[in-house]
Amino acid sequence: DTVSKSGVDETHSGIGDVSLRAKWAFLRDPSSNEEAALIPYVMLPTHSSAVGNNSVQGGLILPWERALATGLKAGAMIEWDELRNVSNTRYDTRWYGSALVQWDLGGKIGAYAETTVSASTAGSSSYTGTVGGGATLSVSGNFQWDYEVSRVLGPGRNQWTQELRFRWKIL
């Protein structure tokens, strides 16, 4: 992490915090390809130097997914987080929700549309959301590229974002 201020660079490096997650799939219906799970997580401050925030944080994620037709599926997620605030004076609660529709366009190519919304106890301008879409390229069953363009909704935020992600499944 390098920060430049008034022509002076300040660099911090090291190992970051460790996150532990467990997943309990409480719904798996092979006939509809519907799945739902609970994923509790905790982040432990195991960082070195100035990489991290010295706080235990955590939350709970509830993802859901269902096949709508051949090559078409829908999904949604609700997340609750307890996060340390920037001034390190208290914990703030963040609620997050998302919904998506994914299309398999044949072979290794896919497309999706997604919307998100989040709210936090951090302050009055803590509501935000996105509307966007993207394309995926599945190189194999374990490797996928994902490019997304989103419109950011909310006061004082950059209006458009682009992300290029690489996903690698180990298991």
PDB file of N, CA and C in Angstrom, residues 62-134:
ATOM      1  N   LEU A  62     -26.233 -14.681   3.284  1.00  0.00           N
ATOM      2  CA  LEU A  62     -27.277 -15.638   2.901  1.00  0.00           C
ATOM      3  C   LEU A  62     -27.458 -15.565   1.380  1.00  0.00           C
ATOM      4  N   PRO A  63     -26.759 -16.465   0.620  1.00  0.00           N
ATOM      5  CA  PRO A  63     -26.934 -16.491  -0.827  1.00  0.00           C
ATOM      6  C   PRO A  63     -28.014 -17.496  -1.245  1.00  0.00           C
ATOM      7  N   TRP A  64     -28.684 -17.206  -2.372  1.00  0.00           N
ATOM      8  CA  TRP A  64     -29.704 -18.086  -2.943  1.00  0.00           C
ATOM      9  C   TRP A  64     -29.542 -18.088  -4.460  1.00  0.00           C
ATOM     10  N   GLU A  65     -29.794 -19.253  -5.077  1.00  0.00           N
ATOM     11  CA  GLU A  65     -29.692 -19.373  -6.529  1.00  0.00           C
ATOM     12  C   GLU A  65     -30.688 -20.413  -7.032  1.00  0.00           C
ATOM     13  N   ARG A  66     -31.231 -20.170  -8.246  1.00  0.00           N
ATOM     14  CA  ARG A  66     -32.189 -21.116  -8.820  1.00  0.00           C
ATOM     15  C   ARG A  66     -32.122 -21.053 -10.345  1.00  0.00           C
ATOM     16  N   ALA A  67     -32.188 -22.225 -10.972  1.00  0.00           N
ATOM     17  CA  ALA A  67     -32.265 -22.297 -12.430  1.00  0.00           C
ATOM     18  C   ALA A  67     -33.685 -21.930 -12.852  1.00  0.00           C
ATOM     19  N   LEU A  68     -33.800 -21.025 -13.839  1.00  0.00           N
ATOM     20  CA  LEU A  68     -35.110 -20.622 -14.348  1.00  0.00           C
ATOM     21  C   LEU A  68     -35.468 -21.393 -15.613  1.00  0.00           C
ATOM     22  N   ALA A  69     -34.478 -21.667 -16.417  1.00  0.00           N
ATOM     23  CA  ALA A  69     -34.627 -22.422 -17.662  1.00  0.00           C
ATOM     24  C   ALA A  69     -33.232 -22.898 -18.048  1.00  0.00           C
ATOM     25  N   THR A  70     -33.118 -23.662 -19.096  1.00  0.00           N
ATOM     26  CA  THR A  70     -31.816 -24.129 -19.540  1.00  0.00           C
ATOM     27  C   THR A  70     -30.939 -22.932 -19.898  1.00  0.00           C
ATOM     28  N   GLY A  71     -29.806 -22.828 -19.234  1.00  0.00           N
ATOM     29  CA  GLY A  71     -28.876 -21.738 -19.493  1.00  0.00           C
ATOM     30  C   GLY A  71     -29.239 -20.413 -18.851  1.00  0.00           C
ATOM     31  N   LEU A  72     -30.270 -20.379 -18.018  1.00  0.00           N
ATOM     32  CA  LEU A  72     -30.705 -19.134 -17.378  1.00  0.00           C
ATOM     33  C   LEU A  72     -30.922 -19.385 -15.896  1.00  0.00           C
ATOM     34  N   LYS A  73     -30.295 -18.557 -15.052  1.00  0.00           N
ATOM     35  CA  LYS A  73     -30.508 -18.699 -13.614  1.00  0.00           C
ATOM     36  C   LYS A  73     -30.605 -17.336 -12.947  1.00  0.00           C
ATOM     37  N   ALA A  74     -31.228 -17.335 -11.780  1.00  0.00           N
ATOM     38  CA  ALA A  74     -31.396 -16.121 -10.974  1.00  0.00           C
ATOM     39  C   ALA A  74     -30.763 -16.355  -9.613  1.00  0.00           C
ATOM     40  N   GLY A  75     -30.329 -15.280  -9.002  1.00  0.00           N
ATOM     41  CA  GLY A  75     -29.736 -15.390  -7.677  1.00  0.00           C
ATOM     42  C   GLY A  75     -29.952 -14.116  -6.890  1.00  0.00           C
ATOM     43  N   ALA A  76     -29.806 -14.235  -5.589  1.00  0.00           N
ATOM     44  CA  ALA A  76     -29.928 -13.082  -4.701  1.00  0.00           C
ATOM     45  C   ALA A  76     -29.073 -13.342  -3.466  1.00  0.00           C
ATOM     46  N   MET A  77     -28.729 -12.271  -2.774  1.00  0.00           N
ATOM     47  CA  MET A  77     -27.910 -12.406  -1.579  1.00  0.00           C
ATOM     48  C   MET A  77     -28.249 -11.282  -0.607  1.00  0.00           C
ATOM     49  N   ILE A  78     -28.289 -11.628   0.669  1.00  0.00           N
ATOM     50  CA  ILE A  78     -28.432 -10.646   1.738  1.00  0.00           C
ATOM     51  C   ILE A  78     -27.218 -10.822   2.646  1.00  0.00           C
ATOM     52  N   GLU A  79     -26.654  -9.709   3.078  1.00  0.00           N
ATOM     53  CA  GLU A  79     -25.464  -9.772   3.937  1.00  0.00           C
ATOM     54  C   GLU A  79     -25.592  -8.761   5.069  1.00  0.00           C
ATOM     55  N   TRP A  80     -25.176  -9.172   6.255  1.00  0.00           N
ATOM     56  CA  TRP A  80     -25.120  -8.301   7.431  1.00  0.00           C
ATOM     57  C   TRP A  80     -23.675  -8.296   7.902  1.00  0.00           C
ATOM     58  N   ASP A  81     -23.094  -7.105   8.090  1.00  0.00           N
ATOM     59  CA  ASP A  81     -21.703  -6.961   8.526  1.00  0.00           C
ATOM     60  C   ASP A  81     -21.620  -6.058   9.746  1.00  0.00           C
ATOM     61  N   GLU A  82     -20.708  -6.373  10.627  1.00  0.00           N
ATOM     62  CA  GLU A  82     -20.329  -5.479  11.722  1.00  0.00           C
ATOM     63  C   GLU A  82     -18.887  -5.075  11.450  1.00  0.00           C
ATOM     64  N   LEU A  83     -18.683  -3.798  11.075  1.00  0.00           N
ATOM     65  CA  LEU A  83     -17.382  -3.313  10.631  1.00  0.00           C
ATOM     66  C   LEU A  83     -16.907  -2.164  11.510  1.00  0.00           C
ATOM     67  N   ARG A  84     -15.614  -2.122  11.786  1.00  0.00           N
ATOM     68  CA  ARG A  84     -15.030  -1.026  12.572  1.00  0.00           C
ATOM     69  C   ARG A  84     -15.031   0.237  11.723  1.00  0.00           C
ATOM     70  N   ASN A  85     -15.426   1.372  12.300  1.00  0.00           N
ATOM     71  CA  ASN A  85     -15.476   2.610  11.530  1.00  0.00           C
ATOM     72  C   ASN A  85     -14.069   3.168  11.302  1.00  0.00           C
ATOM     73  N   VAL A  86     -13.965   4.135  10.380  1.00  0.00           N
ATOM     74  CA  VAL A  86     -12.670   4.683   9.970  1.00  0.00           C
ATOM     75  C   VAL A  86     -11.943   5.344  11.134  1.00  0.00           C
ATOM     76  N   SER A  87     -12.661   6.042  12.000  1.00  0.00           N
ATOM     77  CA  SER A  87     -12.020   6.716  13.137  1.00  0.00           C
ATOM     78  C   SER A  87     -11.733   5.764  14.296  1.00  0.00           C
ATOM     79  N   ASN A  88     -12.091   4.485  14.149  1.00  0.00           N
ATOM     80  CA  ASN A  88     -11.805   3.437  15.143  1.00  0.00           C
ATOM     81  C   ASN A  88     -12.431   3.749  16.507  1.00  0.00           C
ATOM     82  N   THR A  89     -13.661   4.283  16.475  1.00  0.00           N
ATOM     83  CA  THR A  89     -14.348   4.621  17.731  1.00  0.00           C
ATOM     84  C   THR A  89     -15.523   3.703  18.043  1.00  0.00           C
ATOM     85  N   ARG A  90     -16.012   2.975  17.035  1.00  0.00           N
ATOM     86  CA  ARG A  90     -17.159   2.093  17.251  1.00  0.00           C
ATOM     87  C   ARG A  90     -17.299   1.155  16.062  1.00  0.00           C
ATOM     88  N   TYR A  91     -18.260   0.232  16.178  1.00  0.00           N
ATOM     89  CA  TYR A  91     -18.606  -0.643  15.065  1.00  0.00           C
ATOM     90  C   TYR A  91     -19.852  -0.091  14.376  1.00  0.00           C
ATOM     91  N   ASP A  92     -19.873  -0.173  13.052  1.00  0.00           N
ATOM     92  CA  ASP A  92     -21.042   0.218  12.275  1.00  0.00           C
ATOM     93  C   ASP A  92     -21.643  -1.026  11.640  1.00  0.00           C
ATOM     94  N   THR A  93     -22.959  -1.031  11.526  1.00  0.00           N
ATOM     95  CA  THR A  93     -23.659  -2.131  10.889  1.00  0.00           C
ATOM     96  C   THR A  93     -23.878  -1.788   9.428  1.00  0.00           C
ATOM     97  N   ARG A  94     -23.609  -2.743   8.554  1.00  0.00           N
ATOM     98  CA  ARG A  94     -23.868  -2.560   7.127  1.00  0.00           C
ATOM     99  C   ARG A  94     -24.779  -3.685   6.654  1.00  0.00           C
ATOM    100  N   TRP A  95     -25.831  -3.318   5.938  1.00  0.00           N
ATOM    101  CA  TRP A  95     -26.739  -4.278   5.296  1.00  0.00           C
ATOM    102  C   TRP A  95     -26.504  -4.177   3.798  1.00  0.00           C
ATOM    103  N   TYR A  96     -26.460  -5.313   3.141  1.00  0.00           N
ATOM    104  CA  TYR A  96     -26.172  -5.363   1.718  1.00  0.00           C
ATOM    105  C   TYR A  96     -27.108  -6.369   1.059  1.00  0.00           C
ATOM    106  N   GLY A  97     -27.601  -6.046  -0.105  1.00  0.00           N
ATOM    107  CA  GLY A  97     -28.434  -6.978  -0.861  1.00  0.00           C
ATOM    108  C   GLY A  97     -28.095  -6.904  -2.334  1.00  0.00           C
ATOM    109  N   SER A  98     -28.227  -8.010  -3.021  1.00  0.00           N
ATOM    110  CA  SER A  98     -27.984  -8.026  -4.465  1.00  0.00           C
ATOM    111  C   SER A  98     -28.917  -9.026  -5.130  1.00  0.00           C
ATOM    112  N   ALA A  99     -29.138  -8.811  -6.421  1.00  0.00           N
ATOM    113  CA  ALA A  99     -29.934  -9.733  -7.229  1.00  0.00           C
ATOM    114  C   ALA A  99     -29.302  -9.780  -8.617  1.00  0.00           C
ATOM    115  N   LEU A 100     -29.350 -10.960  -9.245  1.00  0.00           N
ATOM    116  CA  LEU A 100     -28.765 -11.083 -10.572  1.00  0.00           C
ATOM    117  C   LEU A 100     -29.507 -12.107 -11.409  1.00  0.00           C
ATOM    118  N   VAL A 101     -29.332 -11.963 -12.697  1.00  0.00           N
ATOM    119  CA  VAL A 101     -29.807 -12.932 -13.681  1.00  0.00           C
ATOM    120  C   VAL A 101     -28.604 -13.246 -14.555  1.00  0.00           C
ATOM    121  N   GLN A 102     -28.350 -14.547 -14.770  1.00  0.00           N
ATOM    122  CA  GLN A 102     -27.199 -14.992 -15.559  1.00  0.00           C
ATOM    123  C   GLN A 102     -27.656 -15.823 -16.743  1.00  0.00           C
ATOM    124  N   TRP A 103     -27.023 -15.599 -17.892  1.00  0.00           N
ATOM    125  CA  TRP A 103     -27.319 -16.359 -19.097  1.00  0.00           C
ATOM    126  C   TRP A 103     -26.066 -17.104 -19.540  1.00  0.00           C
ATOM    127  N   ASP A 104     -26.216 -18.359 -19.884  1.00  0.00           N
ATOM    128  CA  ASP A 104     -25.157 -19.141 -20.519  1.00  0.00           C
ATOM    129  C   ASP A 104     -25.372 -18.967 -22.018  1.00  0.00           C
ATOM    130  N   LEU A 105     -24.438 -18.310 -22.691  1.00  0.00           N
ATOM    131  CA  LEU A 105     -24.600 -18.019 -24.107  1.00  0.00           C
ATOM    132  C   LEU A 105     -24.001 -19.113 -24.993  1.00  0.00           C
ATOM    133  N   GLY A 106     -23.706 -20.250 -24.396  1.00  0.00           N
ATOM    134  CA  GLY A 106     -23.157 -21.365 -25.155  1.00  0.00           C
ATOM    135  C   GLY A 106     -21.649 -21.437 -25.025  1.00  0.00           C
ATOM    136  N   GLY A 107     -21.169 -22.624 -24.878  1.00  0.00           N
ATOM    137  CA  GLY A 107     -19.732 -22.800 -24.758  1.00  0.00           C
ATOM    138  C   GLY A 107     -19.186 -22.190 -23.492  1.00  0.00           C
ATOM    139  N   LYS A 108     -18.243 -21.294 -23.640  1.00  0.00           N
ATOM    140  CA  LYS A 108     -17.544 -20.718 -22.494  1.00  0.00           C
ATOM    141  C   LYS A 108     -17.936 -19.274 -22.202  1.00  0.00           C
ATOM    142  N   ILE A 109     -18.899 -18.737 -22.936  1.00  0.00           N
ATOM    143  CA  ILE A 109     -19.290 -17.334 -22.814  1.00  0.00           C
ATOM    144  C   ILE A 109     -20.608 -17.208 -22.048  1.00  0.00           C
ATOM    145  N   GLY A 110     -20.692 -16.198 -21.177  1.00  0.00           N
ATOM    146  CA  GLY A 110     -21.906 -15.926 -20.430  1.00  0.00           C
ATOM    147  C   GLY A 110     -22.120 -14.430 -20.289  1.00  0.00           C
ATOM    148  N   ALA A 111     -23.297 -14.048 -19.837  1.00  0.00           N
ATOM    149  CA  ALA A 111     -23.633 -12.644 -19.597  1.00  0.00           C
ATOM    150  C   ALA A 111     -24.501 -12.569 -18.350  1.00  0.00           C
ATOM    151  N   TYR A 112     -24.533 -11.404 -17.713  1.00  0.00           N
ATOM    152  CA  TYR A 112     -25.362 -11.232 -16.525  1.00  0.00           C
ATOM    153  C   TYR A 112     -25.760  -9.777 -16.344  1.00  0.00           C
ATOM    154  N   ALA A 113     -26.850  -9.590 -15.620  1.00  0.00           N
ATOM    155  CA  ALA A 113     -27.310  -8.278 -15.175  1.00  0.00           C
ATOM    156  C   ALA A 113     -27.426  -8.355 -13.660  1.00  0.00           C
ATOM    157  N   GLU A 114     -27.020  -7.283 -12.983  1.00  0.00           N
ATOM    158  CA  GLU A 114     -26.968  -7.313 -11.523  1.00  0.00           C
ATOM    159  C   GLU A 114     -27.340  -5.961 -10.949  1.00  0.00           C
ATOM    160  N   THR A 115     -27.965  -5.986  -9.789  1.00  0.00           N
ATOM    161  CA  THR A 115     -28.245  -4.763  -9.050  1.00  0.00           C
ATOM    162  C   THR A 115     -27.892  -4.984  -7.584  1.00  0.00           C
ATOM    163  N   THR A 116     -27.398  -3.941  -6.936  1.00  0.00           N
ATOM    164  CA  THR A 116     -27.030  -4.040  -5.526  1.00  0.00           C
ATOM    165  C   THR A 116     -27.560  -2.833  -4.767  1.00  0.00           C
ATOM    166  N   VAL A 117     -27.712  -2.991  -3.473  1.00  0.00           N
ATOM    167  CA  VAL A 117     -28.080  -1.889  -2.594  1.00  0.00           C
ATOM    168  C   VAL A 117     -27.424  -2.136  -1.247  1.00  0.00           C
ATOM    169  N   SER A 118     -26.943  -1.069  -0.613  1.00  0.00           N
ATOM    170  CA  SER A 118     -26.375  -1.224   0.725  1.00  0.00           C
ATOM    171  C   SER A 118     -26.736  -0.007   1.572  1.00  0.00           C
ATOM    172  N   ALA A 119     -26.816  -0.250   2.862  1.00  0.00           N
ATOM    173  CA  ALA A 119     -27.108   0.801   3.830  1.00  0.00           C
ATOM    174  C   ALA A 119     -26.248   0.549   5.055  1.00  0.00           C
ATOM    175  N   SER A 120     -25.858   1.624   5.721  1.00  0.00           N
ATOM    176  CA  SER A 120     -24.973   1.507   6.861  1.00  0.00           C
ATOM    177  C   SER A 120     -25.380   2.488   7.951  1.00  0.00           C
ATOM    178  N   THR A 121     -25.018   2.178   9.171  1.00  0.00           N
ATOM    179  CA  THR A 121     -25.237   3.104  10.289  1.00  0.00           C
ATOM    180  C   THR A 121     -24.121   4.138  10.377  1.00  0.00           C
ATOM    181  N   ALA A 122     -23.213   4.165   9.385  1.00  0.00           N
ATOM    182  CA  ALA A 122     -22.050   5.047   9.423  1.00  0.00           C
ATOM    183  C   ALA A 122     -22.399   6.519   9.251  1.00  0.00           C
ATOM    184  N   GLY A 123     -23.517   6.857   8.631  1.00  0.00           N
ATOM    185  CA  GLY A 123     -23.850   8.261   8.455  1.00  0.00           C
ATOM    186  C   GLY A 123     -24.991   8.461   7.490  1.00  0.00           C
ATOM    187  N   SER A 124     -25.321   9.730   7.241  1.00  0.00           N
ATOM    188  CA  SER A 124     -26.493  10.050   6.431  1.00  0.00           C
ATOM    189  C   SER A 124     -26.297   9.724   4.952  1.00  0.00           C
ATOM    190  N   SER A 125     -25.063   9.727   4.437  1.00  0.00           N
ATOM    191  CA  SER A 125     -24.835   9.425   3.027  1.00  0.00           C
ATOM    192  C   SER A 125     -24.381   7.985   2.847  1.00  0.00           C
ATOM    193  N   SER A 126     -24.870   7.112   3.697  1.00  0.00           N
ATOM    194  CA  SER A 126     -24.388   5.741   3.696  1.00  0.00           C
ATOM    195  C   SER A 126     -25.214   4.796   2.834  1.00  0.00           C
ATOM    196  N   TYR A 127     -26.168   5.316   2.074  1.00  0.00           N
ATOM    197  CA  TYR A 127     -26.956   4.479   1.179  1.00  0.00           C
ATOM    198  C   TYR A 127     -26.356   4.544  -0.215  1.00  0.00           C
ATOM    199  N   THR A 128     -26.199   3.406  -0.855  1.00  0.00           N
ATOM    200  CA  THR A 128     -25.669   3.362  -2.214  1.00  0.00           C
ATOM    201  C   THR A 128     -26.202   2.127  -2.920  1.00  0.00           C
ATOM    202  N   GLY A 129     -26.019   2.106  -4.209  1.00  0.00           N
ATOM    203  CA  GLY A 129     -26.434   0.952  -4.987  1.00  0.00           C
ATOM    204  C   GLY A 129     -25.784   0.970  -6.349  1.00  0.00           C
ATOM    205  N   THR A 130     -25.971  -0.096  -7.102  1.00  0.00           N
ATOM    206  CA  THR A 130     -25.455  -0.186  -8.460  1.00  0.00           C
ATOM    207  C   THR A 130     -26.463  -0.901  -9.342  1.00  0.00           C
ATOM    208  N   VAL A 131     -26.371  -0.614 -10.626  1.00  0.00           N
ATOM    209  CA  VAL A 131     -27.094  -1.343 -11.658  1.00  0.00           C
ATOM    210  C   VAL A 131     -26.080  -1.576 -12.763  1.00  0.00           C
ATOM    211  N   GLY A 132     -25.927  -2.821 -13.176  1.00  0.00           N
ATOM    212  CA  GLY A 132     -24.919  -3.081 -14.190  1.00  0.00           C
ATOM    213  C   GLY A 132     -25.057  -4.434 -14.837  1.00  0.00           C
ATOM    214  N   GLY A 133     -24.068  -4.740 -15.628  1.00  0.00           N
ATOM    215  CA  GLY A 133     -24.050  -6.013 -16.317  1.00  0.00           C
ATOM    216  C   GLY A 133     -22.641  -6.340 -16.755  1.00  0.00           C
ATOM    217  N   GLY A 134     -22.479  -7.570 -17.195  1.00  0.00           N
ATOM    218  CA  GLY A 134     -21.152  -7.974 -17.594  1.00  0.00           C
ATOM    219  C   GLY A 134     -21.144  -9.231 -18.428  1.00  0.00           C
TER     220      GLY A 134
END
